[in-house]
Coordinates of C-alpha atoms and ligand atoms in Angstrom, one line a residue:
X27 CA -38.5 5.0 -9.6
X28 CA -35.9 2.3 -10.4
X29 CA -32.6 3.3 -12.0
X30 CA -31.8 1.7 -15.4
X31 CA -28.3 1.2 -16.7
X32 CA -27.4 -0.2 -20.1
X33 CA -24.4 -2.6 -20.6
X34 CA -23.1 -4.8 -23.4
X35 CA -23.2 -7.8 -21.1
X36 CA -24.6 -8.5 -17.7
X37 CA -23.3 -11.5 -15.8
X38 CA -25.2 -12.9 -12.9
X39 CA -22.9 -14.5 -10.3
X40 CA -19.4 -13.5 -9.2
X41 CA -17.7 -16.9 -8.9
X42 CA -14.9 -18.3 -11.2
X43 CA -17.4 -18.4 -14.1
X44 CA -18.8 -14.9 -13.5
X45 CA -15.7 -13.1 -12.5
X46 CA -13.6 -14.5 -15.3
X47 CA -16.4 -13.7 -17.8
X48 CA -16.6 -10.1 -16.5
X49 CA -12.8 -9.6 -16.6
X50 CA -12.5 -11.0 -20.1
X51 CA -15.4 -8.8 -21.2
X52 CA -13.6 -5.7 -19.8
X53 CA -10.4 -6.8 -21.6
X54 CA -12.3 -7.0 -24.9
X55 CA -13.7 -3.5 -24.4
X56 CA -17.3 -4.6 -23.6
X57 CA -19.2 -2.6 -21.0
X58 CA -19.8 -5.3 -18.4
X59 CA -21.6 -5.6 -15.1
X60 CA -21.3 -8.5 -12.7
X61 CA -24.2 -9.0 -10.3
X62 CA -23.2 -10.8 -7.0
X63 CA -25.3 -11.1 -3.9
X64 CA -22.6 -12.3 -1.5
X65 CA -20.7 -9.6 0.4
X66 CA -17.5 -10.6 -1.4
X67 CA -16.7 -11.6 -4.9
X68 CA -15.2 -15.0 -5.8
X69 CA -18.2 -17.3 -5.5
X70 CA -18.2 -20.7 -3.9
X71 CA -14.6 -21.3 -4.9
X72 CA -12.9 -18.4 -3.2
X73 CA -15.3 -18.0 -0.2
X74 CA -16.3 -21.5 0.8
X75 CA -14.8 -23.9 -1.7
X76 CA -11.4 -24.4 -3.4
X77 CA -9.4 -21.8 -1.5
X78 CA -10.4 -22.2 2.2
X79 CA -10.3 -26.0 1.7
X80 CA -6.8 -25.8 0.3
X81 CA -5.7 -23.5 3.1
X82 CA -6.8 -26.1 5.7
X83 CA -5.4 -29.0 3.7
X84 CA -2.0 -27.3 3.6
X85 CA -2.0 -26.3 7.2
X86 CA -3.2 -29.7 8.4
X87 CA -0.6 -31.5 6.2
X88 CA 2.1 -29.4 7.9
X89 CA 0.7 -30.3 11.3
X90 CA 0.6 -34.0 10.4
X91 CA 4.2 -33.8 9.0
X92 CA 5.4 -32.0 12.2
X93 CA 3.6 -34.7 14.3
X94 CA 5.1 -37.6 12.4
X95 CA 7.5 -37.4 9.3
X96 CA 9.6 -34.6 10.7
X97 CA 11.1 -36.9 13.4
X98 CA 12.3 -39.4 10.7
X99 CA 14.0 -36.5 8.9
X100 CA 15.8 -35.7 12.1
X101 CA 13.7 -32.7 13.1
X102 CA 12.3 -33.0 16.5
X103 CA 9.4 -30.8 17.4
X104 CA 6.3 -31.1 19.6
X105 CA 3.5 -29.5 17.6
X106 CA 0.6 -28.0 19.4
X107 CA -2.6 -27.3 17.4
X108 CA -3.8 -23.7 17.5
X109 CA -7.1 -24.1 15.6
X110 CA -8.3 -20.5 15.9
X111 CA -5.0 -19.3 14.3
X112 CA -5.3 -22.0 11.6
X113 CA -8.8 -20.7 10.8
X114 CA -7.7 -17.1 11.0
X115 CA -4.9 -17.5 8.4
X116 CA -7.4 -19.3 6.2
X117 CA -9.8 -16.3 6.5
X118 CA -7.0 -13.8 5.8
X119 CA -6.0 -15.7 2.6
X120 CA -9.6 -15.8 1.5
X121 CA -10.0 -12.1 2.1
X122 CA -6.9 -11.3 0.1
X123 CA -8.1 -13.4 -2.8
X124 CA -11.6 -11.9 -2.9
X125 CA -10.2 -8.4 -2.7
X126 CA -7.9 -9.3 -5.6
X127 CA -11.0 -9.9 -7.8
X128 CA -12.4 -6.5 -6.7
X129 CA -9.1 -5.0 -7.9
X130 CA -9.3 -6.8 -11.2
X131 CA -12.8 -5.6 -11.7
X132 CA -11.7 -2.0 -11.2
X133 CA -8.6 -2.5 -13.5
X134 CA -10.8 -3.9 -16.3
X135 CA -13.7 -1.3 -15.8
X136 CA -16.2 -4.0 -14.7
X137 CA -19.1 -2.8 -12.5
X138 CA -19.9 -5.0 -9.5
X139 CA -23.6 -4.5 -9.0
X140 CA -24.2 -5.7 -5.4
X141 CA -27.5 -7.6 -4.8
X142 CA -29.6 -10.5 -6.0
X143 CA -30.2 -10.6 -9.8
X144 CA -33.4 -11.7 -11.4
X145 CA -34.0 -11.9 -15.1
X146 CA -37.1 -9.8 -15.9
X147 CA -37.6 -10.6 -19.6
X148 CA -35.3 -10.4 -22.7
X149 CA -32.3 -8.2 -22.1
X150 CA -33.4 -7.1 -18.6
X151 CA -32.0 -8.0 -15.1
X152 CA -33.4 -6.5 -11.9
X153 CA -31.0 -6.3 -9.0
X154 CA -32.4 -6.0 -5.5
X155 CA -29.8 -4.6 -3.1
X156 CA -29.6 -5.3 0.6
X157 CA -31.6 -2.1 1.3
X158 CA -34.4 -3.4 -1.0
X159 CA -33.6 -0.9 -3.7
X160 CA -34.1 -2.3 -7.2
X161 CA -31.7 -1.4 -10.1
X162 CA -32.6 -2.4 -13.6
X163 CA -29.8 -3.4 -15.9
X164 CA -30.3 -3.7 -19.7
X165 CA -28.0 -5.7 -22.0
X166 CA -28.2 -7.6 -25.2
X167 CA -26.4 -10.5 -23.5
X168 CA -27.1 -12.0 -20.1
X169 CA -24.7 -14.6 -18.8
X170 CA -26.0 -16.9 -16.0
X171 CA -23.2 -17.9 -13.7
X172 CA -25.1 -18.6 -10.5
X173 CA -23.2 -21.8 -9.6
X174 CA -24.3 -24.6 -7.4
X175 CA -25.2 -25.6 -3.8
X176 CA -24.8 -28.7 -1.8
X177 CA -27.3 -31.5 -2.5
X178 CA -29.6 -32.5 0.3
X179 CA -30.5 -35.9 1.7
X180 CA -33.9 -36.7 3.1
X181 CA -33.7 -37.5 6.8
X182 CA -30.3 -35.8 7.2
X183 CA -31.1 -32.1 7.8
X184 CA -28.0 -29.8 7.7
X185 CA -28.0 -27.5 10.7
X186 CA -24.3 -26.4 10.6
X187 CA -24.2 -27.3 14.3
X188 CA -23.9 -31.1 14.3
X189 CA -24.8 -31.9 10.7
X190 CA -22.6 -29.9 8.4
X191 CA -22.2 -29.3 4.7
X192 CA -18.8 -28.3 3.3
X193 CA -19.2 -24.7 4.5
X194 CA -19.8 -25.8 8.1
X195 CA -16.9 -28.3 7.9
X196 CA -14.5 -25.5 6.9
X197 CA -15.1 -23.5 10.0
X198 CA -15.5 -25.9 12.9
X199 CA -14.5 -24.4 16.3
X200 CA -13.1 -27.7 17.6
X201 CA -11.6 -30.9 16.2
X202 CA -14.4 -33.6 16.1
X203 CA -13.8 -36.7 18.2
X204 CA -15.7 -38.7 15.5
X205 CA -16.6 -37.2 12.2
X206 CA -18.8 -39.3 9.9
X207 CA -18.7 -38.2 6.3
X208 CA -21.6 -39.2 4.1
X209 CA -20.2 -39.5 0.5
X210 CA -16.7 -40.7 -0.5
X211 CA -16.4 -38.0 -3.1
X212 CA -13.9 -35.2 -3.4
X213 CA -15.3 -33.0 -0.7
X214 CA -15.7 -35.8 1.8
X215 CA -12.2 -37.1 1.3
X216 CA -10.5 -33.7 1.2
X217 CA -12.3 -32.3 4.3
X218 CA -12.2 -35.8 6.0
X219 CA -8.4 -35.7 5.5
X220 CA -8.2 -32.2 7.1
X221 CA -9.9 -33.3 10.3
X222 CA -8.3 -36.8 10.4
X223 CA -4.9 -35.1 10.3
X224 CA -5.9 -32.8 13.1
X225 CA -6.8 -35.8 15.3
X226 CA -10.4 -36.8 14.5
X227 CA -11.6 -40.3 14.0
X228 CA -13.1 -40.3 10.5
X229 CA -15.6 -42.7 9.1
X230 CA -16.8 -42.4 5.5
X231 CA -20.1 -43.9 4.6
X232 CA -20.6 -44.3 0.8
X233 CA -23.6 -45.6 -1.2
X234 CA -21.5 -47.2 -3.9
X235 CA -19.1 -50.1 -3.5
X236 CA -16.1 -47.9 -4.4
X237 CA -14.9 -44.4 -3.5
X238 CA -14.6 -41.4 -5.9
X239 CA -16.8 -42.5 -8.8
X240 CA -15.5 -41.3 -12.1
X241 CA -11.9 -41.8 -11.1
X242 CA -9.9 -44.6 -12.8
X243 CA -10.7 -47.7 -10.7
X244 CA -7.0 -48.6 -10.2
X245 CA -6.3 -45.1 -9.0
X246 CA -9.2 -45.2 -6.6
X247 CA -8.1 -48.5 -5.1
X248 CA -4.6 -47.2 -4.4
X249 CA -6.1 -43.9 -3.1
X250 CA -8.4 -45.8 -0.7
X251 CA -5.6 -47.9 0.6
X252 CA -3.5 -44.8 1.3
X253 CA -6.4 -43.1 3.2
X254 CA -7.1 -46.3 5.1
X255 CA -3.4 -46.4 6.2
X256 CA -3.9 -42.8 7.5
X257 CA -6.7 -44.1 9.7
X258 CA -9.8 -43.3 7.7
X259 CA -12.4 -46.0 7.9
X260 CA -14.8 -46.7 5.0
X261 CA -18.3 -48.2 5.0
X262 CA -19.0 -48.8 1.4
X263 CA -22.3 -50.0 -0.1
X264 CA -24.2 -48.2 2.7
X265 CA -27.4 -46.3 2.4
X266 CA -28.0 -43.7 5.0
X267 CA -31.6 -43.7 6.2
X268 CA -31.7 -41.0 8.8
X269 CA -29.9 -38.8 11.4
X270 CA -31.0 -37.8 14.9
X271 CA -29.2 -34.9 16.6
X272 CA -28.8 -34.2 20.2
X273 CA -26.8 -31.5 21.9
X274 CA -23.7 -33.7 22.0
X275 CA -23.9 -35.4 18.6
X276 CA -25.6 -37.3 16.0
X277 CA -26.9 -40.9 15.6
X278 CA -26.8 -41.9 12.0
X279 CA -28.7 -44.9 10.7
X280 CA -27.8 -46.8 7.6
X281 CA -28.5 -50.1 5.9
X282 CA -26.4 -52.2 3.5
X283 CA -27.4 -51.4 -0.1
X284 CA -27.2 -55.2 -0.8
X285 CA -29.8 -55.7 2.0
X286 CA -29.6 -56.5 5.6
X287 CA -30.2 -55.1 9.1
X288 CA -30.2 -51.4 9.8
X289 CA -27.2 -50.2 11.8
X290 CA -26.3 -47.1 13.8
X291 CA -23.1 -44.9 14.1
X292 CA -22.6 -42.3 16.8
X293 CA -20.6 -39.2 15.8
X294 CA -20.2 -35.7 17.3
X295 CA -20.3 -34.2 13.8
X296 CA -21.6 -35.4 10.4
X297 CA -20.5 -34.0 7.1
X298 CA -23.0 -34.4 4.3
X299 CA -21.1 -34.4 1.0
X300 CA -23.1 -36.3 -1.6
X301 CA -22.7 -33.9 -4.6
X302 CA -23.8 -30.4 -5.6
X303 CA -26.8 -29.3 -7.6
X304 CA -27.2 -26.2 -9.9
X305 CA -28.4 -23.1 -8.2
X306 CA -31.1 -21.1 -10.0
X307 CA -33.4 -20.0 -7.2
X308 CA -35.4 -16.8 -7.8
X309 CA -33.5 -16.2 -11.1
X310 CA -36.6 -15.6 -13.3
X311 CA -35.6 -18.1 -16.0
X312 CA -39.3 -18.4 -16.9
X313 CA -39.4 -14.8 -18.0
X314 CA -37.1 -15.7 -20.9
X315 CA -38.5 -19.2 -21.6
X316 CA -35.5 -21.1 -20.2
X317 CA -36.4 -24.3 -18.4
X318 CA -33.8 -26.2 -16.5
X319 CA -33.6 -30.0 -17.1
X320 CA -34.8 -32.5 -14.5
X321 CA -31.7 -32.2 -12.4
X322 CA -31.9 -28.4 -12.4
X323 CA -29.0 -27.8 -15.0
X324 CA -29.5 -25.2 -17.6
X325 CA -29.2 -26.8 -21.0
X326 CA -26.9 -25.1 -23.4
X327 CA -25.5 -25.5 -26.9
X328 CA -22.0 -23.9 -27.1
X329 CA -23.0 -22.2 -23.8
X330 CA -26.1 -20.6 -25.3
X331 CA -29.4 -21.5 -23.8
X332 CA -32.5 -22.1 -26.0
X333 CA -33.1 -18.3 -25.8
X334 CA -30.9 -16.0 -27.9
X335 CA -28.8 -13.6 -25.8
X336 CA -29.1 -15.8 -22.7
X337 CA -25.9 -17.8 -21.9
X338 CA -25.0 -20.2 -19.0
X339 CA -21.6 -21.1 -17.8
X340 CA -19.9 -23.0 -14.9
X341 CA -21.6 -25.3 -12.4
X342 CA -25.1 -24.2 -13.4
X343 CA -24.7 -25.9 -16.8
X344 CA -23.2 -29.2 -18.0
X345 CA -19.7 -30.6 -17.4
X346 CA -17.5 -31.1 -14.4
X347 CA -18.3 -28.8 -11.4
X348 CA -14.8 -27.4 -11.3
X349 CA -13.5 -23.8 -11.0
X350 CA -11.1 -24.2 -14.0
X351 CA -14.0 -25.6 -16.1
X352 CA -16.1 -22.5 -15.2
X353 CA -13.2 -20.3 -16.2
X354 CA -12.9 -22.1 -19.6
X355 CA -16.6 -21.6 -20.1
X356 CA -16.4 -18.0 -19.1
X357 CA -13.6 -17.0 -21.6
X358 CA -15.2 -19.0 -24.5
X359 CA -18.7 -17.5 -23.8
X360 CA -17.4 -13.9 -23.7
X361 CA -15.2 -14.4 -26.8
X362 CA -18.3 -15.7 -28.7
X363 CA -20.3 -12.7 -27.5
X364 CA -17.5 -10.5 -28.8
X365 CA -17.8 -12.3 -32.2
X366 CA -14.6 -14.3 -31.9
X367 CA -14.1 -18.0 -32.4
X368 CA -14.0 -20.1 -29.2
X369 CA -13.4 -23.8 -28.5
X370 CA -13.3 -25.9 -25.3
X371 CA -12.2 -29.6 -25.2
X372 CA -14.0 -30.8 -22.1
X373 CA -12.1 -34.1 -22.4
X374 CA -9.0 -32.1 -21.4
X375 CA -10.4 -30.6 -18.2
X376 CA -8.1 -32.1 -15.5
X377 CA -9.4 -33.3 -12.1
X378 CA -7.4 -33.2 -8.8
X379 CA -8.0 -34.4 -5.3
X380 CA -5.7 -32.3 -3.0
X381 CA -5.2 -35.0 -0.3
X382 CA -2.0 -36.7 0.6
X383 CA -1.1 -38.5 -1.6
X384 CA -2.7 -36.3 -4.3
X385 CA -4.7 -37.7 -7.1
X386 CA -4.8 -36.2 -10.6
X387 CA -6.1 -37.2 -14.0
X388 CA -7.0 -36.0 -17.4
X389 CA -8.7 -37.7 -20.4
X390 CA -10.2 -41.2 -20.5
X391 CA -10.0 -43.8 -17.8
X392 CA -9.3 -47.4 -18.5
X393 CA -13.0 -48.2 -17.8
X394 CA -14.2 -45.6 -20.3
X395 CA -11.8 -46.9 -23.0
X396 CA -13.0 -50.5 -22.5
X397 CA -16.6 -49.3 -22.6
X398 CA -15.9 -47.5 -25.9
X399 CA -14.2 -50.7 -27.2
X400 CA -11.1 -48.6 -28.0
X401 CA -7.8 -50.5 -28.2
X402 CA -5.2 -48.9 -26.0
X403 CA -1.8 -49.6 -24.4
X404 CA -0.9 -48.6 -20.9
X405 CA 2.5 -47.5 -19.4
X406 CA 2.9 -47.4 -15.6
X407 CA 5.6 -46.1 -13.3
X408 CA 5.6 -46.4 -9.5
X409 CA 6.9 -43.6 -7.2
X410 CA 8.8 -46.3 -5.3
X411 CA 11.2 -46.3 -8.3
X412 CA 11.5 -42.4 -8.6
X413 CA 14.6 -41.2 -6.9
X414 CA 13.2 -37.8 -5.8
X415 CA 10.2 -39.5 -4.2
X416 CA 12.5 -42.0 -2.5
X417 CA 14.8 -39.4 -0.9
X418 CA 11.7 -37.5 0.2
X419 CA 10.1 -40.6 1.6
X420 CA 7.0 -40.1 -0.5
X421 CA 6.8 -43.2 -2.5
X422 CA 3.1 -44.0 -2.4
X423 CA 1.4 -44.1 -5.8
X424 CA 2.1 -44.3 -9.5
X425 CA 1.7 -42.6 -12.9
X426 CA -0.3 -44.4 -15.6
X427 CA -0.5 -43.3 -19.2
X428 CA -3.0 -44.7 -21.7
X429 CA -2.3 -44.4 -25.4
X430 CA -4.1 -45.5 -28.6
X431 CA -2.9 -48.9 -29.6
X432 CA -2.5 -48.0 -33.3
X433 CA -1.5 -44.3 -33.3
X434 CA 0.1 -44.0 -29.8
X435 CA -1.9 -40.7 -29.2
X436 CA -2.2 -40.2 -25.4
X437 CA -5.8 -40.8 -24.4
X438 CA -5.5 -40.4 -20.7
X439 CA -3.1 -39.8 -17.8
X440 CA -3.8 -40.9 -14.3
X441 CA -1.6 -40.3 -11.2
X442 CA -1.7 -40.8 -7.5
X443 CA 1.3 -39.6 -5.5
X444 CA 3.3 -36.6 -4.1
X445 CA 2.2 -33.3 -5.5
X446 CA 0.8 -34.7 -8.7
X447 CA -1.5 -31.7 -8.9
X448 CA 1.5 -29.7 -10.1
X449 CA 2.4 -32.4 -12.7
X450 CA -0.9 -33.1 -14.5
X451 CA -0.6 -29.9 -16.5
X452 CA 2.2 -31.5 -18.5
X453 CA -0.2 -34.2 -19.9
X454 CA -2.9 -31.5 -20.5
X455 CA -0.5 -29.7 -22.8
X456 CA 0.7 -32.9 -24.4
X457 CA -2.8 -34.0 -25.1
X458 CA -3.9 -30.5 -26.3
X459 CA -1.2 -30.9 -29.0
X460 CA -2.3 -34.5 -29.6
X461 CA 1.1 -35.8 -28.6
X462 CA 2.0 -39.5 -28.8
X463 CA 3.2 -41.2 -25.6
X464 CA 6.6 -41.4 -27.5
X465 CA 6.7 -37.6 -27.6
X466 CA 6.7 -37.5 -23.8
X467 CA 9.0 -40.5 -23.5
X468 CA 11.6 -38.8 -25.7
X469 CA 11.4 -35.4 -24.0
X470 CA 14.3 -34.8 -21.5
X471 CA 13.0 -34.2 -17.9
X472 CA 15.1 -32.8 -15.1
X473 CA 16.8 -35.2 -12.6
X474 CA 16.0 -35.8 -9.8
X475 CA 12.4 -34.7 -10.0
X476 CA 9.1 -36.4 -9.5
X477 CA 8.2 -35.3 -13.0
X478 CA 10.6 -38.0 -14.3
X479 CA 7.8 -40.4 -13.4
X480 CA 5.7 -38.8 -16.1
X481 CA 8.3 -39.6 -18.7
X482 CA 9.0 -43.1 -17.3
X483 CA 5.3 -44.0 -17.5
X484 CA 5.2 -42.8 -21.1
X485 CA 8.4 -44.9 -21.8
X486 CA 6.5 -47.8 -20.2
X487 CA 3.9 -47.7 -23.0
X488 CA 6.5 -49.2 -25.3
X489 CA 8.1 -51.2 -22.5
X490 CA 11.4 -49.3 -22.1
X491 CA 11.0 -47.9 -18.6
X492 CA 14.6 -47.4 -17.2
X493 CA 14.6 -46.0 -13.7
X494 CA 14.3 -48.3 -10.7
Ligands
LIG27 P1 -20.0 -20.3 -7.9 O1 -18.6 -20.3 -7.6 O2 -20.9 -21.1 -7.1 O3 -20.5 -18.8 -8.0 C1 -21.8 -18.4 -8.2 C2 -22.0 -17.1 -7.5 O4 -23.3 -16.6 -8.0 C3 -22.1 -17.2 -6.0 O5 -21.2 -16.3 -5.4 C4 -23.6 -16.8 -5.7 O6 -23.7 -16.0 -4.5 C5 -23.9 -16.0 -6.9 N1 -25.3 -15.9 -7.2 C6 -26.2 -17.0 -7.3 N2 -27.4 -16.5 -7.7 C7 -27.3 -15.2 -7.7 C8 -28.3 -14.2 -8.0 N3 -29.5 -14.5 -8.4 N4 -27.9 -12.9 -8.0 C9 -26.6 -12.6 -7.6 N5 -25.7 -13.5 -7.4 C10 -26.0 -14.8 -7.4 N6 -13.1 -26.7 -7.8 C11 -11.9 -26.8 -8.3 O7 -11.7 -26.7 -9.5 N7 -10.8 -27.0 -7.5 C12 -11.0 -27.2 -6.1 O8 -10.1 -27.4 -5.4 C13 -12.3 -27.1 -5.6 N8 -12.6 -27.3 -4.3 C14 -13.8 -27.1 -3.8 C15 -14.1 -27.3 -2.4 C16 -15.3 -27.2 -1.9 C17 -15.6 -27.4 -0.4 C18 -16.4 -26.9 -2.8 C19 -17.8 -26.7 -2.2 C20 -16.2 -26.7 -4.1 C21 -14.9 -26.9 -4.7 N9 -14.7 -26.7 -6.0 C22 -13.4 -26.9 -6.5 C23 -15.7 -26.5 -7.0 C24 -15.8 -25.0 -7.4 O9 -15.9 -24.2 -6.2 C25 -16.9 -24.7 -8.3 O10 -16.8 -25.5 -9.4 C26 -16.8 -23.2 -8.8 O11 -16.9 -22.3 -7.8 C27 -18.0 -23.0 -9.8 O12 -17.9 -21.7 -10.2 P2 -19.3 -20.9 -10.7 O13 -18.8 -19.5 -11.1 O14 -20.0 -21.7 -11.7 O15 -20.2 -20.8 -9.4
LIG28 P1 -19.0 -36.0 -5.5 O1 -19.9 -36.1 -6.6 O2 -17.5 -35.8 -5.8 O3 -19.1 -37.2 -4.5 C1 -20.3 -37.5 -3.9 C2 -20.2 -38.9 -3.4 O4 -21.4 -39.2 -2.6 C3 -20.2 -40.0 -4.4 O5 -19.2 -40.9 -4.1 C4 -21.6 -40.6 -4.4 O6 -21.6 -42.0 -4.8 C5 -21.9 -40.4 -2.9 N1 -23.3 -40.4 -2.6 C6 -24.3 -39.9 -3.3 N2 -25.5 -40.1 -2.6 C7 -25.2 -40.7 -1.5 C8 -26.0 -41.2 -0.4 N3 -27.3 -41.0 -0.3 N4 -25.3 -41.8 0.6 C9 -24.0 -42.0 0.6 N5 -23.2 -41.6 -0.5 C10 -23.8 -41.0 -1.5 O7 -19.6 -34.7 -4.6 P2 -18.9 -33.9 -3.5 O8 -17.8 -34.6 -2.8 O9 -20.1 -33.4 -2.7 O10 -18.3 -32.7 -4.3 C11 -19.1 -31.9 -5.2 C12 -18.3 -31.4 -6.3 O11 -17.5 -30.3 -5.9 C13 -17.3 -32.4 -6.9 O12 -17.9 -33.2 -7.8 C14 -16.4 -31.5 -7.6 O13 -16.9 -31.1 -8.8 C15 -16.3 -30.2 -6.7 N6 -15.1 -30.3 -5.8 C16 -13.9 -30.3 -6.4 C17 -12.8 -30.3 -5.7 C18 -11.5 -30.4 -6.4 O14 -11.4 -30.2 -7.6 N7 -10.4 -30.8 -5.7 C19 -12.8 -30.3 -4.2 C20 -14.1 -30.3 -3.7 C21 -15.3 -30.3 -4.5

């Protein structure tokens, strides 16, 4: 007979959405279970996403610096790539992080129920463990946090040997001679950068006539120029029509979106990175009358599905597919379940691309403001005029601030440059407090720092930029 355990809340999925929800529930004194079928907690982000990709981005950036910039700084070294060690340290960091979530579960009295969860009617989740044993969990509230998986492309079958998705591209045993990336989005450009820095020729094939859709167009142009300078090649406006694999590699066929003859590219590896889709396989949504939309997303209103007591957070529902957005959803969802007030401003969820230079933004792009017919002023400051960037020889890029023409409220901040991932938070806080660009412009920043560029860009809104 199956065991039955009763909880206040059962969360399905142990990624940034699920684990943050479970921990917050524990903190608020709710009896919580988190169902996760992977052998480790942390979901896509910790296991095969944010963290391993950042580990390889960091290590490959060091390798590239040792191979090039170091000599200019008067440090002469002859770096030799030890790929197995690079992968090993990545794995060790990932293990430490996933164990950290296990520790936090114990600390907050959250039960990790290992196995695949399936909703089996109102307030009921059945968990099938690896040994086939079924445990039934009962709870007034079920939170779906099952995340997403890579989107597929007809004719390009991922085999993780020659045709990879992001998971395969994070654990290659050799540096590709020629890596072809399908999709000039965040995964393609981050992982393309890793392998380019380690010596691969990298060609990016993109359907649209620009890279990174959704990013402010001026930022995207500067970003593409920087990547091109690093040796990445772009084939924009290209529709991939098929891929043929052999033992040695892949022949990819594509045709211009605008029309024209079909063409071929030879590669030893192909990375398919054309987006991610929500993951709800075998979840039993039909048992509670929840129907995903056409693209597979679970529709929610303030994170509640159409069925009372069933909630959805993170990648499986609407909004940007980002770990920190999943975390925002998680905390708000549990606080609402606990009867508290919760609020999320999705306009203030920042985005970052962790390449070199980095790209970061929050709020509206110029294109969005124009489409909305909103009058705005822009202030811009290049890193070539920032003293810290200059002495560090990292002068590529700029900071741009967009402010309402009448009220001066900051509507968006966009930056491409050195370590801007660590700087965007300042604009998130300013915008959360509905600051005017003048508030940032009149706030003293330490000198010499790259963060002075944030202030100078804000000063630029009223035309009184000073540094040069
Ligand atoms: P997931 O993290 O996908 O977690 C869902 C979990 O649910 C999984 O562990 C899955 O095994 C489990 N699950 C699914 N169904 C069931 C079931 N029926 N029963 C039990 N368990 C189940 N975001 C960032 O913000 N910053 C980054 O730098 C970043 N880098 C990324 C790099 C890569 C290569 C990728 C692929 C993604 C990256 N992301 C990044 C996106 C980020 O990983 C996701 O937005 C985030 O993981 C979403 O969290 P989630 O909890 O909604 O889902
Ligand atoms: P993406 O949505 O960022 O980019 C996909 C790209 O593929 C787009 O440029 C799109 O136009 C293109 N494309 C779509 N179909 C195509 C086709 N048939 N042929 C050629 N190009 C095609 O998706 P990506 O890069 O797969 O990443 C998925 C998500 O993972 C991101 O949207 C982001 O939410 C998350 N992520 C976040 C990271 C971060 O925050 N630093 C890092 C990596 C992933």
